[in-house]
Structures are given as C-alpha cells and as structure tokens.
Amino acid sequence: MAYEFVKTERRGPILIVTMNRPEVYNAVHAPMHNEMSRVWDDFAADDDLWVAVLTGAGDKAFSAGNDLKYTAQGGKGTPPPTGFAGLSTRFDLEKPLIAAVNGFAMGGGFETALCCDILLAADTARFALPEVKVGLFAAAGGVQRLSRQIGRKQAVEMMLSGRQASAAEGKELGFVNAVYPQNELMDAALAKAEEICAVSPSSVKATKRVLNHLDELERLRESLVYSREVIEDLRHTEDFKEGVNAFVEKRPPQWKNR
C-alpha cells in the first residue's frame, strides 16, 4: 500500500517504517496518525514480518511530535483509537519494534520512541517532553512510559521542566539502549532486528504477550484514558490557547494560570 506521509520497506522478515514529513521535522498530524495506524495493523497481520524498525526521514529529526501549526490552523481529522502514531494506545502488538532515533525526538516524537521495545539513538539525537512549554502535557504516554522506564524522580524532572536530554544522557538514565554515530545508526538497528529474527518468532511473540499483560496489570490503558480526559480539560484553559498561539507566533508565552 502506498502512503503519503510514511515510507515502508521490506527486508525479508524486517519492516522499515520511515516517518516522512521532513519539511516539518516529521511532525505528526491527524492524516499521518491514521496512516501509521494502518501500517502497524498490516505489520501485525503479516505472518512474514517479524520485526519493525521505526525512524524519521532526513538527518535532523526522528519526529518533532504533534504538529501544532496544523492544529492551530484548524487542521481536520482525529487520531485513530490506537493513539499517537498509531502506537500510544495499541496494547496487543506481539511483534517487537525498534526505534532508530536519527535526530531530535520531541514531545509525541519521544513518546512514540518510548512505545518501542528497543530504542537506539544517533549520537546527535536529543529527547524532551516539552509540552508544558506550550500549555499541554505528555498525554500520549510520556508520563506513564518514561516514569516506568527510568527512575520516577528523573522522569518527573524532565516532564515538569520540558528540558532536553542528549542521547548519552538517555543511555545513562536508561531509556536509550545504545548510541551510535549517526551514519551507523540504521545498520545497527537492522543488525539488532536480524539478531531478533534469528531466534524463535513464536517465543518472541510469547514474550511480548506477557509484557503486554504486565501493562494491563499496571493499568496502563486506564491511565492513558485518564490522560485523554485531563488533556481535554486542559484544552479549555487560557494557558493552552496562549501556549499554542505563542508557539506558532514564535514568542514567549504569557501564562495566566487559568
């Protein structure tokens, strides 16, 4: 199937998925969310595909996250039930995903990488959950997943400040598995995918099934539903409107705390 905002490539049992809006640093808008959801649906249903590698087009960005300009301009469409990038509220995928973070991963871009089972990063990559700087919060799983994947204190500090972390710091904190020179990243990601393909795919699926069950026990789905309720309340605040407008107008926001 041909896509407008995503590129896919098959290499034997490996699917390479590239977020393909480099002109906006692979920011994700509603049409792209829905395309990506279809990509993961097809990946899950194809018995000949065992592992996927997710990356971003260009050499600057994995993904800048939510396309706020599209939102501010009244862009139409809603994300699918499977959530941000078709992944944030997808709870039944039994095939592994490898994030090859080739540049900055901001907001929803970082949250998308956190949805993946293994996160490999270029040495130029940077990570942040900067939603608080524009009147939002990391409602696409950032709050839940980062606080589960690294120490809670370190995660909370990143969430509340919106500060950036380098790939090296990400590895030290524990949300990055390994760091590579940018020109070696995709080779490393494909090598990792081939390593996984060399073991029993049935065993890999069984492992993922148990990991998915752990998410159920930790009530991840319920927490993400609650995040959606909270973000809807936040969207009615003056601070949300000011944050988005200030971002689009490239000026410091004037917060009202209401």
PDB file of C-alpha atoms in Angstrom:
ATOM      1  CA  MET A   1       0.000   0.000   0.000  1.00  0.00           C
ATOM      2  CA  ALA A   2       1.225   3.488  -0.864  1.00  0.00           C
ATOM      3  CA  TYR A   3       1.257   6.161   1.823  1.00  0.00           C
ATOM      4  CA  GLU A   4       1.600   9.925   1.639  1.00  0.00           C
ATOM      5  CA  PHE A   5       3.307  10.609   4.956  1.00  0.00           C
ATOM      6  CA  VAL A   6       5.062   7.299   5.698  1.00  0.00           C
ATOM      7  CA  LYS A   7       7.509   5.160   3.750  1.00  0.00           C
ATOM      8  CA  THR A   8       7.771   1.396   4.231  1.00  0.00           C
ATOM      9  CA  GLU A   9      10.388  -1.059   3.035  1.00  0.00           C
ATOM     10  CA  ARG A  10      10.512  -4.820   3.480  1.00  0.00           C
ATOM     11  CA  ARG A  11      13.806  -6.607   4.011  1.00  0.00           C
ATOM     12  CA  GLY A  12      12.887 -10.237   4.467  1.00  0.00           C
ATOM     13  CA  PRO A  13      11.082 -10.511   7.813  1.00  0.00           C
ATOM     14  CA  ILE A  14      12.017  -6.919   8.754  1.00  0.00           C
ATOM     15  CA  LEU A  15       9.789  -3.900   8.044  1.00  0.00           C
ATOM     16  CA  ILE A  16      11.445  -0.471   7.921  1.00  0.00           C
ATOM     17  CA  VAL A  17       8.965   2.331   8.633  1.00  0.00           C
ATOM     18  CA  THR A  18      10.052   5.924   7.993  1.00  0.00           C
ATOM     19  CA  MET A  19       8.009   8.898   9.160  1.00  0.00           C
ATOM     20  CA  ASN A  20       8.165  11.050   6.052  1.00  0.00           C
ATOM     21  CA  ARG A  21       7.388  14.731   6.610  1.00  0.00           C
ATOM     22  CA  PRO A  22      10.942  16.094   6.745  1.00  0.00           C
ATOM     23  CA  GLU A  23       9.789  19.609   5.820  1.00  0.00           C
ATOM     24  CA  VAL A  24       8.164  19.819   9.312  1.00  0.00           C
ATOM     25  CA  TYR A  25      10.714  17.604  11.057  1.00  0.00           C
ATOM     26  CA  ASN A  26       8.376  14.608  10.782  1.00  0.00           C
ATOM     27  CA  ALA A  27       5.753  16.242  12.994  1.00  0.00           C
ATOM     28  CA  VAL A  28       2.613  14.131  13.118  1.00  0.00           C
ATOM     29  CA  HIS A  29      -0.853  15.378  12.185  1.00  0.00           C
ATOM     30  CA  ALA A  30      -4.164  13.530  12.027  1.00  0.00           C
ATOM     31  CA  PRO A  31      -3.744  12.108   8.496  1.00  0.00           C
ATOM     32  CA  MET A  32      -0.289  10.778   9.412  1.00  0.00           C
ATOM     33  CA  HIS A  33      -1.564   9.262  12.671  1.00  0.00           C
ATOM     34  CA  ASN A  34      -4.123   7.321  10.677  1.00  0.00           C
ATOM     35  CA  GLU A  35      -1.625   6.216   8.035  1.00  0.00           C
ATOM     36  CA  MET A  36       0.733   4.939  10.717  1.00  0.00           C
ATOM     37  CA  SER A  37      -2.081   3.067  12.409  1.00  0.00           C
ATOM     38  CA  ARG A  38      -2.752   1.232   9.142  1.00  0.00           C
ATOM     39  CA  VAL A  39       0.971   0.441   8.820  1.00  0.00           C
ATOM     40  CA  TRP A  40       1.000  -1.220  12.251  1.00  0.00           C
ATOM     41  CA  ASP A  41      -2.282  -3.038  11.536  1.00  0.00           C
ATOM     42  CA  ASP A  42      -0.763  -4.519   8.380  1.00  0.00           C
ATOM     43  CA  PHE A  43       2.505  -5.320  10.155  1.00  0.00           C
ATOM     44  CA  ALA A  44       0.647  -7.170  12.914  1.00  0.00           C
ATOM     45  CA  ALA A  45      -1.400  -9.180  10.418  1.00  0.00           C
ATOM     46  CA  ASP A  46       1.514 -10.226   8.164  1.00  0.00           C
ATOM     47  CA  ASP A  47       2.986 -13.552   9.317  1.00  0.00           C
ATOM     48  CA  ASP A  48       6.046 -12.990   7.127  1.00  0.00           C
ATOM     49  CA  LEU A  49       7.048  -9.839   9.039  1.00  0.00           C
ATOM     50  CA  TRP A  50       8.638 -10.421  12.451  1.00  0.00           C
ATOM     51  CA  VAL A  51      10.320  -7.162  13.499  1.00  0.00           C
ATOM     52  CA  ALA A  52       9.908  -3.482  12.585  1.00  0.00           C
ATOM     53  CA  VAL A  53      12.399  -0.608  12.658  1.00  0.00           C
ATOM     54  CA  LEU A  54      10.925   2.888  13.001  1.00  0.00           C
ATOM     55  CA  THR A  55      12.892   6.003  12.034  1.00  0.00           C
ATOM     56  CA  GLY A  56      12.428   9.513  10.623  1.00  0.00           C
ATOM     57  CA  ALA A  57      13.204  10.966   7.212  1.00  0.00           C
ATOM     58  CA  GLY A  58      16.205  13.277   6.946  1.00  0.00           C
ATOM     59  CA  ASP A  59      19.147  13.669   9.284  1.00  0.00           C
ATOM     60  CA  LYS A  60      17.729  16.226  11.737  1.00  0.00           C
ATOM     61  CA  ALA A  61      14.621  14.736  13.300  1.00  0.00           C
ATOM     62  CA  PHE A  62      13.103  11.442  14.317  1.00  0.00           C
ATOM     63  CA  SER A  63       9.905  13.400  14.970  1.00  0.00           C
ATOM     64  CA  ALA A  64       9.078  16.833  16.346  1.00  0.00           C
ATOM     65  CA  GLY A  65       5.902  15.348  17.801  1.00  0.00           C
ATOM     66  CA  ASN A  66       2.459  16.861  17.460  1.00  0.00           C
ATOM     67  CA  ASP A  67       2.072  19.251  14.514  1.00  0.00           C
ATOM     68  CA  LEU A  68       0.924  22.280  16.498  1.00  0.00           C
ATOM     69  CA  LYS A  69       0.797  24.519  13.427  1.00  0.00           C
ATOM     70  CA  TYR A  70      -1.639  22.110  11.789  1.00  0.00           C
ATOM     71  CA  THR A  71      -3.710  22.175  14.986  1.00  0.00           C
ATOM     72  CA  ALA A  72      -3.595  25.975  15.303  1.00  0.00           C
ATOM     73  CA  GLN A  73      -4.680  26.385  11.674  1.00  0.00           C
ATOM     74  CA  GLY A  74      -7.772  24.257  12.280  1.00  0.00           C
ATOM     75  CA  GLY A  75      -6.468  21.130  10.565  1.00  0.00           C
ATOM     76  CA  LYS A  76      -9.139  18.467  10.266  1.00  0.00           C
ATOM     77  CA  GLY A  77      -9.154  14.871  11.399  1.00  0.00           C
ATOM     78  CA  THR A  78      -8.730  12.950  14.620  1.00  0.00           C
ATOM     79  CA  PRO A  79      -6.141  10.369  15.658  1.00  0.00           C
ATOM     80  CA  PRO A  80      -7.188   6.710  15.448  1.00  0.00           C
ATOM     81  CA  PRO A  81      -8.175   4.650  18.514  1.00  0.00           C
ATOM     82  CA  THR A  82      -4.603   3.292  18.520  1.00  0.00           C
ATOM     83  CA  GLY A  83      -3.377   6.757  19.519  1.00  0.00           C
ATOM     84  CA  PHE A  84      -0.352   8.865  18.666  1.00  0.00           C
ATOM     85  CA  ALA A  85       1.494   7.476  15.611  1.00  0.00           C
ATOM     86  CA  GLY A  86      -0.888   4.516  15.802  1.00  0.00           C
ATOM     87  CA  LEU A  87       1.077   3.233  18.796  1.00  0.00           C
ATOM     88  CA  SER A  88       0.436   5.072  22.059  1.00  0.00           C
ATOM     89  CA  THR A  89      -2.789   3.189  22.845  1.00  0.00           C
ATOM     90  CA  ARG A  90      -2.062  -0.006  20.931  1.00  0.00           C
ATOM     91  CA  PHE A  91      -1.851  -2.713  23.575  1.00  0.00           C
ATOM     92  CA  ASP A  92      -1.897  -6.007  21.667  1.00  0.00           C
ATOM     93  CA  LEU A  93       1.073  -5.868  19.273  1.00  0.00           C
ATOM     94  CA  GLU A  94       3.068  -9.082  19.718  1.00  0.00           C
ATOM     95  CA  LYS A  95       5.939  -8.194  17.414  1.00  0.00           C
ATOM     96  CA  PRO A  96       8.937  -6.124  18.522  1.00  0.00           C
ATOM     97  CA  LEU A  97       9.548  -2.548  17.436  1.00  0.00           C
ATOM     98  CA  ILE A  98      12.991  -0.948  17.303  1.00  0.00           C
ATOM     99  CA  ALA A  99      13.198   2.853  17.332  1.00  0.00           C
ATOM    100  CA  ALA A 100      16.172   4.192  15.360  1.00  0.00           C
ATOM    101  CA  VAL A 101      16.172   7.772  16.625  1.00  0.00           C
ATOM    102  CA  ASN A 102      18.179   9.613  13.988  1.00  0.00           C
ATOM    103  CA  GLY A 103      17.728  13.176  15.312  1.00  0.00           C
ATOM    104  CA  PHE A 104      15.670  15.069  17.856  1.00  0.00           C
ATOM    105  CA  ALA A 105      12.606  13.350  19.324  1.00  0.00           C
ATOM    106  CA  MET A 106      10.378  15.930  20.934  1.00  0.00           C
ATOM    107  CA  GLY A 107       7.025  15.554  22.668  1.00  0.00           C
ATOM    108  CA  GLY A 108       4.981  12.992  20.793  1.00  0.00           C
ATOM    109  CA  GLY A 109       8.108  12.008  18.885  1.00  0.00           C
ATOM    110  CA  PHE A 110       9.764  10.992  22.155  1.00  0.00           C
ATOM    111  CA  GLU A 111       6.534   9.317  23.292  1.00  0.00           C
ATOM    112  CA  THR A 112       6.474   7.314  20.056  1.00  0.00           C
ATOM    113  CA  ALA A 113      10.053   6.160  20.627  1.00  0.00           C
ATOM    114  CA  LEU A 114       9.120   5.156  24.182  1.00  0.00           C
ATOM    115  CA  CYS A 115       6.359   2.939  22.737  1.00  0.00           C
ATOM    116  CA  CYS A 116       9.042   0.867  21.011  1.00  0.00           C
ATOM    117  CA  ASP A 117      10.632  -2.137  22.686  1.00  0.00           C
ATOM    118  CA  ILE A 118      14.227  -1.150  21.930  1.00  0.00           C
ATOM    119  CA  LEU A 119      15.476   2.414  21.461  1.00  0.00           C
ATOM    120  CA  LEU A 120      18.722   3.006  19.559  1.00  0.00           C
ATOM    121  CA  ALA A 121      19.895   6.576  19.087  1.00  0.00           C
ATOM    122  CA  ALA A 122      22.298   8.544  16.942  1.00  0.00           C
ATOM    123  CA  ASP A 123      24.858  10.490  18.926  1.00  0.00           C
ATOM    124  CA  THR A 124      23.173  13.655  17.588  1.00  0.00           C
ATOM    125  CA  ALA A 125      19.745  12.706  18.961  1.00  0.00           C
ATOM    126  CA  ARG A 126      18.046  14.768  21.632  1.00  0.00           C
ATOM    127  CA  PHE A 127      14.944  13.974  23.662  1.00  0.00           C
ATOM    128  CA  ALA A 128      12.373  16.057  25.518  1.00  0.00           C
ATOM    129  CA  LEU A 129       8.782  16.211  26.677  1.00  0.00           C
ATOM    130  CA  PRO A 130       8.369  19.983  26.172  1.00  0.00           C
ATOM    131  CA  GLU A 131       4.562  20.022  26.153  1.00  0.00           C
ATOM    132  CA  VAL A 132       4.457  22.041  29.390  1.00  0.00           C
ATOM    133  CA  LYS A 133       6.121  24.895  27.498  1.00  0.00           C
ATOM    134  CA  VAL A 134       3.105  25.224  25.192  1.00  0.00           C
ATOM    135  CA  GLY A 135       0.277  24.670  27.679  1.00  0.00           C
ATOM    136  CA  LEU A 136      -0.013  20.894  27.262  1.00  0.00           C
ATOM    137  CA  PHE A 137       1.433  17.826  28.967  1.00  0.00           C
ATOM    138  CA  ALA A 138       2.805  14.499  27.745  1.00  0.00           C
ATOM    139  CA  ALA A 139      -0.618  12.868  27.381  1.00  0.00           C
ATOM    140  CA  ALA A 140       0.341  10.333  24.673  1.00  0.00           C
ATOM    141  CA  GLY A 141       2.008   8.025  27.174  1.00  0.00           C
ATOM    142  CA  GLY A 142       5.039  10.116  28.067  1.00  0.00           C
ATOM    143  CA  VAL A 143       4.024  10.498  31.707  1.00  0.00           C
ATOM    144  CA  GLN A 144       3.340   6.785  32.096  1.00  0.00           C
ATOM    145  CA  ARG A 145       6.093   5.251  29.982  1.00  0.00           C
ATOM    146  CA  LEU A 146       9.027   7.465  30.927  1.00  0.00           C
ATOM    147  CA  SER A 147       8.258   7.107  34.640  1.00  0.00           C
ATOM    148  CA  ARG A 148       8.168   3.316  34.190  1.00  0.00           C
ATOM    149  CA  GLN A 149      11.303   3.052  32.052  1.00  0.00           C
ATOM    150  CA  ILE A 150      13.604   5.213  34.185  1.00  0.00           C
ATOM    151  CA  GLY A 151      13.593   6.387  37.799  1.00  0.00           C
ATOM    152  CA  ARG A 152      10.496   8.362  38.702  1.00  0.00           C
ATOM    153  CA  LYS A 153      12.408  11.369  40.060  1.00  0.00           C
ATOM    154  CA  GLN A 154      14.429  11.771  36.858  1.00  0.00           C
ATOM    155  CA  ALA A 155      11.310  11.305  34.734  1.00  0.00           C
ATOM    156  CA  VAL A 156       9.285  13.854  36.693  1.00  0.00           C
ATOM    157  CA  GLU A 157      12.083  16.412  36.411  1.00  0.00           C
ATOM    158  CA  MET A 158      12.100  16.043  32.618  1.00  0.00           C
ATOM    159  CA  MET A 159       8.287  16.215  32.404  1.00  0.00           C
ATOM    160  CA  LEU A 160       7.879  19.293  34.592  1.00  0.00           C
ATOM    161  CA  SER A 161      10.758  21.293  33.108  1.00  0.00           C
ATOM    162  CA  GLY A 162      10.473  20.221  29.480  1.00  0.00           C
ATOM    163  CA  ARG A 163      14.270  20.177  29.258  1.00  0.00           C
ATOM    164  CA  GLN A 164      16.201  18.261  26.633  1.00  0.00           C
ATOM    165  CA  ALA A 165      18.429  15.248  27.213  1.00  0.00           C
ATOM    166  CA  SER A 166      21.210  14.085  24.917  1.00  0.00           C
ATOM    167  CA  ALA A 167      21.437  10.533  23.604  1.00  0.00           C
ATOM    168  CA  ALA A 168      24.316   9.897  26.017  1.00  0.00           C
ATOM    169  CA  GLU A 169      22.213  11.057  28.977  1.00  0.00           C
ATOM    170  CA  GLY A 170      19.313   8.959  27.715  1.00  0.00           C
ATOM    171  CA  LYS A 171      21.532   5.880  27.833  1.00  0.00           C
ATOM    172  CA  GLU A 172      22.709   6.806  31.327  1.00  0.00           C
ATOM    173  CA  LEU A 173      19.122   7.290  32.511  1.00  0.00           C
ATOM    174  CA  GLY A 174      18.054   4.037  30.867  1.00  0.00           C
ATOM    175  CA  PHE A 175      15.555   4.922  28.144  1.00  0.00           C
ATOM    176  CA  VAL A 176      18.178   4.544  25.374  1.00  0.00           C
ATOM    177  CA  ASN A 177      19.643   1.074  24.778  1.00  0.00           C
ATOM    178  CA  ALA A 178      22.686   2.154  22.774  1.00  0.00           C
ATOM    179  CA  VAL A 179      24.167   5.176  20.999  1.00  0.00           C
ATOM    180  CA  TYR A 180      25.861   5.144  17.574  1.00  0.00           C
ATOM    181  CA  PRO A 181      27.382   7.660  15.168  1.00  0.00           C
ATOM    182  CA  GLN A 182      24.539   8.898  13.004  1.00  0.00           C
ATOM    183  CA  ASN A 183      25.861   7.256   9.834  1.00  0.00           C
ATOM    184  CA  GLU A 184      25.957   3.873  11.613  1.00  0.00           C
ATOM    185  CA  LEU A 185      22.536   4.011  13.256  1.00  0.00           C
ATOM    186  CA  MET A 186      20.400   2.246  10.646  1.00  0.00           C
ATOM    187  CA  ASP A 187      22.967  -0.509  10.158  1.00  0.00           C
ATOM    188  CA  ALA A 188      22.963  -1.048  13.919  1.00  0.00           C
ATOM    189  CA  ALA A 189      19.151  -1.081  14.044  1.00  0.00           C
ATOM    190  CA  LEU A 190      18.949  -3.590  11.200  1.00  0.00           C
ATOM    191  CA  ALA A 191      21.618  -5.740  12.843  1.00  0.00           C
ATOM    192  CA  LYS A 192      19.558  -5.757  16.048  1.00  0.00           C
ATOM    193  CA  ALA A 193      16.438  -6.656  14.061  1.00  0.00           C
ATOM    194  CA  GLU A 194      18.311  -9.526  12.384  1.00  0.00           C
ATOM    195  CA  GLU A 195      19.522 -10.696  15.802  1.00  0.00           C
ATOM    196  CA  ILE A 196      15.901 -10.899  16.961  1.00  0.00           C
ATOM    197  CA  CYS A 197      14.858 -12.610  13.724  1.00  0.00           C
ATOM    198  CA  ALA A 198      17.446 -15.327  14.420  1.00  0.00           C
ATOM    199  CA  VAL A 199      15.525 -16.564  17.467  1.00  0.00           C
ATOM    200  CA  SER A 200      12.102 -18.211  17.597  1.00  0.00           C
ATOM    201  CA  PRO A 201       9.407 -15.778  16.414  1.00  0.00           C
ATOM    202  CA  SER A 202       6.871 -17.751  18.434  1.00  0.00           C
ATOM    203  CA  SER A 203       8.966 -17.224  21.563  1.00  0.00           C
ATOM    204  CA  VAL A 204       9.293 -13.509  20.797  1.00  0.00           C
ATOM    205  CA  LYS A 205       5.526 -13.190  20.432  1.00  0.00           C
ATOM    206  CA  ALA A 206       5.002 -15.082  23.682  1.00  0.00           C
ATOM    207  CA  THR A 207       7.410 -12.732  25.453  1.00  0.00           C
ATOM    208  CA  LYS A 208       5.588  -9.706  24.061  1.00  0.00           C
ATOM    209  CA  ARG A 209       2.249 -11.200  25.130  1.00  0.00           C
ATOM    210  CA  VAL A 210       3.467 -11.408  28.718  1.00  0.00           C
ATOM    211  CA  LEU A 211       4.883  -7.854  28.554  1.00  0.00           C
ATOM    212  CA  ASN A 212       1.523  -6.627  27.249  1.00  0.00           C
ATOM    213  CA  HIS A 213      -0.160  -8.397  30.162  1.00  0.00           C
ATOM    214  CA  LEU A 214       2.165  -6.606  32.579  1.00  0.00           C
ATOM    215  CA  ASP A 215       0.941  -3.315  31.099  1.00  0.00           C
ATOM    216  CA  GLU A 216      -2.605  -4.461  31.840  1.00  0.00           C
ATOM    217  CA  LEU A 217      -1.687  -5.321  35.423  1.00  0.00           C
ATOM    218  CA  GLU A 218      -0.156  -1.861  35.786  1.00  0.00           C
ATOM    219  CA  ARG A 219      -3.406  -0.393  34.392  1.00  0.00           C
ATOM    220  CA  LEU A 220      -1.598   1.437  31.605  1.00  0.00           C
ATOM    221  CA  ARG A 221      -4.704   1.564  29.411  1.00  0.00           C
ATOM    222  CA  GLU A 222      -6.778   3.139  32.199  1.00  0.00           C
ATOM    223  CA  SER A 223      -4.088   5.702  32.921  1.00  0.00           C
ATOM    224  CA  LEU A 224      -3.884   6.716  29.255  1.00  0.00           C
ATOM    225  CA  VAL A 225      -7.664   7.079  29.081  1.00  0.00           C
ATOM    226  CA  TYR A 226      -7.449   9.342  32.125  1.00  0.00           C
ATOM    227  CA  SER A 227      -4.707  11.371  30.400  1.00  0.00           C
ATOM    228  CA  ARG A 228      -7.073  11.997  27.481  1.00  0.00           C
ATOM    229  CA  GLU A 229      -9.745  13.245  29.895  1.00  0.00           C
ATOM    230  CA  VAL A 230      -7.281  15.590  31.597  1.00  0.00           C
ATOM    231  CA  ILE A 231      -5.918  16.947  28.302  1.00  0.00           C
ATOM    232  CA  GLU A 232      -9.471  17.731  27.159  1.00  0.00           C
ATOM    233  CA  ASP A 233      -9.974  19.796  30.309  1.00  0.00           C
ATOM    234  CA  LEU A 234      -6.622  21.493  29.693  1.00  0.00           C
ATOM    235  CA  ARG A 235      -7.642  22.448  26.160  1.00  0.00           C
ATOM    236  CA  HIS A 236     -10.328  24.738  27.610  1.00  0.00           C
ATOM    237  CA  THR A 237      -7.837  26.800  29.628  1.00  0.00           C
ATOM    238  CA  GLU A 238      -6.468  30.190  28.626  1.00  0.00           C
ATOM    239  CA  ASP A 239      -2.964  28.831  29.123  1.00  0.00           C
ATOM    240  CA  PHE A 240      -3.482  26.168  26.442  1.00  0.00           C
ATOM    241  CA  LYS A 241      -4.655  28.725  23.881  1.00  0.00           C
ATOM    242  CA  GLU A 242      -1.809  31.061  24.799  1.00  0.00           C
ATOM    243  CA  GLY A 243       0.790  28.288  24.620  1.00  0.00           C
ATOM    244  CA  VAL A 244      -0.196  27.153  21.140  1.00  0.00           C
ATOM    245  CA  ASN A 245      -0.509  30.716  19.818  1.00  0.00           C
ATOM    246  CA  ALA A 246       2.845  31.721  21.292  1.00  0.00           C
ATOM    247  CA  PHE A 247       4.489  28.695  19.705  1.00  0.00           C
ATOM    248  CA  VAL A 248       3.062  29.484  16.276  1.00  0.00           C
ATOM    249  CA  GLU A 249       3.924  33.181  16.622  1.00  0.00           C
ATOM    250  CA  LYS A 250       7.421  32.352  17.922  1.00  0.00           C
ATOM    251  CA  ARG A 251       7.180  34.469  21.057  1.00  0.00           C
ATOM    252  CA  PRO A 252       7.400  33.806  24.799  1.00  0.00           C
ATOM    253  CA  PRO A 253       4.010  32.795  26.248  1.00  0.00           C
ATOM    254  CA  GLN A 254       2.270  34.997  28.787  1.00  0.00           C
ATOM    255  CA  TRP A 255       0.766  32.497  31.247  1.00  0.00           C
ATOM    256  CA  LYS A 256      -2.448  33.315  33.151  1.00  0.00           C
ATOM    257  CA  ASN A 257      -2.717  30.185  35.369  1.00  0.00           C
ATOM    258  CA  ARG A 258      -6.312  29.774  34.290  1.00  0.00           C
TER     259      ARG A 258
END
